[in-house]
PDB file of C-alpha atoms in Angstrom:
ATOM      1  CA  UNK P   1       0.726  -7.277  -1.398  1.00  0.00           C
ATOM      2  CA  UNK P   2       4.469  -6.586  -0.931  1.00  0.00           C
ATOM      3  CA  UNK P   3       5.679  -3.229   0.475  1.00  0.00           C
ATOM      4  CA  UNK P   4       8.697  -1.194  -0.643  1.00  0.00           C
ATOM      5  CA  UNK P   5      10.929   1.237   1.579  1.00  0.00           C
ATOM      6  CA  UNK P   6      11.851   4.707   0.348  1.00  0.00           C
ATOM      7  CA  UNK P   7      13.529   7.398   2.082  1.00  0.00           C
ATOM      8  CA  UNK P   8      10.582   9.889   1.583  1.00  0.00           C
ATOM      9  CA  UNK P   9       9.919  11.248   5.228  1.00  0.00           C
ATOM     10  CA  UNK P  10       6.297  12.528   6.214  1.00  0.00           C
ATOM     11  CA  UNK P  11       8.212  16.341   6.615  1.00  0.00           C
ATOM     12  CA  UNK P  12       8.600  15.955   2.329  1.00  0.00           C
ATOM     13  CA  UNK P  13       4.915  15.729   2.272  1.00  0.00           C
ATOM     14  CA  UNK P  14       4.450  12.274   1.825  1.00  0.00           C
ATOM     15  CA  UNK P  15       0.923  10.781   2.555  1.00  0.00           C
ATOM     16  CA  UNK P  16      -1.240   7.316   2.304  1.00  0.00           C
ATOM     17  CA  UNK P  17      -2.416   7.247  -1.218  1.00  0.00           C
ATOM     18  CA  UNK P  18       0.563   9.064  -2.710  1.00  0.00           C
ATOM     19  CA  UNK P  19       1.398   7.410  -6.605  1.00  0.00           C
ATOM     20  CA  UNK P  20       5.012   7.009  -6.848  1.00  0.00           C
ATOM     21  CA  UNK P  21       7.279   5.038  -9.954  1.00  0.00           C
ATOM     22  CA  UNK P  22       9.565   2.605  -9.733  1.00  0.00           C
ATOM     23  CA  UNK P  23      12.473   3.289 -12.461  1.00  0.00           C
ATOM     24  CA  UNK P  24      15.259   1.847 -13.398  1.00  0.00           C
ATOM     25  CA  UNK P  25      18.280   3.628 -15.647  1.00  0.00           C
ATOM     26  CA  UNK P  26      15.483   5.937 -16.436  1.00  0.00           C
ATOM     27  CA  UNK P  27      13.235   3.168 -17.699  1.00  0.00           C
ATOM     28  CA  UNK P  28       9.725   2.912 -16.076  1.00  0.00           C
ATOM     29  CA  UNK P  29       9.042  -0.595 -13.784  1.00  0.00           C
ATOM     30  CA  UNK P  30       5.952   0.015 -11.709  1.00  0.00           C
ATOM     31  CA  UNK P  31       3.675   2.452 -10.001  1.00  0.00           C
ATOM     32  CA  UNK P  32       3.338   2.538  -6.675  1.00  0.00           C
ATOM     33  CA  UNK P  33       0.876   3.612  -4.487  1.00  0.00           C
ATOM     34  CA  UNK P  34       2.693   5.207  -0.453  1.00  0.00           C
ATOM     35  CA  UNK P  35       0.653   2.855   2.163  1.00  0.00           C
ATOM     36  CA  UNK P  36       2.473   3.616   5.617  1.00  0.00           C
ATOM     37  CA  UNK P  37       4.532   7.076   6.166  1.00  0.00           C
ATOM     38  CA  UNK P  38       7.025   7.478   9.605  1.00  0.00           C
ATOM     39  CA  UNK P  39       8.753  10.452  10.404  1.00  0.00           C
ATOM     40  CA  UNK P  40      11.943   8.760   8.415  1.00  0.00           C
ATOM     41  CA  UNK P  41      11.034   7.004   5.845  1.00  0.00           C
ATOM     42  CA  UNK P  42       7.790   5.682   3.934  1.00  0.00           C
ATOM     43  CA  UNK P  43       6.783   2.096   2.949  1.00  0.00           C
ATOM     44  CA  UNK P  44       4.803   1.684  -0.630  1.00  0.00           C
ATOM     45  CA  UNK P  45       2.767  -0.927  -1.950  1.00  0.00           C
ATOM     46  CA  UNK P  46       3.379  -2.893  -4.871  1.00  0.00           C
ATOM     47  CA  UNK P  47      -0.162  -3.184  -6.942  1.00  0.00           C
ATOM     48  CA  UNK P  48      -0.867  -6.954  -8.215  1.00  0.00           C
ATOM     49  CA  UNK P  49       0.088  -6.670 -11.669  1.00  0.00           C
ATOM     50  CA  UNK P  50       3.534  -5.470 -10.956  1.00  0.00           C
ATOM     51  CA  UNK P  51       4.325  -8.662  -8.628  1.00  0.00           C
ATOM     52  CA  UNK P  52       6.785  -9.719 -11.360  1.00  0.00           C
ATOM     53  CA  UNK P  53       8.746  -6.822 -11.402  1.00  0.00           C
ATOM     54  CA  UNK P  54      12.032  -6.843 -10.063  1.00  0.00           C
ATOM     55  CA  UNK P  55      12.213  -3.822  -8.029  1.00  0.00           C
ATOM     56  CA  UNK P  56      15.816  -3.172  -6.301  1.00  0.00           C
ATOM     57  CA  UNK P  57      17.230  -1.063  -3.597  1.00  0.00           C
ATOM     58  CA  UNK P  58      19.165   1.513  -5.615  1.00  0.00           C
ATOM     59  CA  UNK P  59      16.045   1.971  -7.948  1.00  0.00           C
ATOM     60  CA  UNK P  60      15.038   5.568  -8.625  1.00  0.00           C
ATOM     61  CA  UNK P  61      11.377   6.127  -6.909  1.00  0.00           C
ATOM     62  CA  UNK P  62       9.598   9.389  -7.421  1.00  0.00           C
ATOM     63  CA  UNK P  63       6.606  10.902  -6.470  1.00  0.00           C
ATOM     64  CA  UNK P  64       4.368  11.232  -9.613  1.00  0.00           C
ATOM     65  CA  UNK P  65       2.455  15.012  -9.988  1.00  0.00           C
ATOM     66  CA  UNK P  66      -0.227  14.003 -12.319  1.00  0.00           C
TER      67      UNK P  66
END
């Protein structure tokens, strides 16, 4: 599967297994699930049935709570 950067740090609390979204203008692309973690950034995996979702740089990625 294909990996995404995002600037979420290890310090911000970011662990393997952490759900994140992809969105774009607001509008929901993909859920991601936080795979590698470094003290600068984090990469995230991109689950099979999003593999035809265009996913940017400049796309908003947050860390979902529920």
């Amino acid at each position: 599967s294909e990996l995404i950067n995002s600037t979420f740090p290890k310090d911000a609390g970011m662990r393997p297994g952490t759900n994140l979204e992809a969105r774009r203008n607001g509008k929901f692309l993909a859920r991601l699930e936080v795979e590698k973690v470094h003290a600068s950034m984090s990469a995230a995996k991109i689950p099979p049935q999003a593999k035809d979702v265009d996913i940017r740089e400049g796309d908003e990625v947050v860390v979902v709570t529920n």
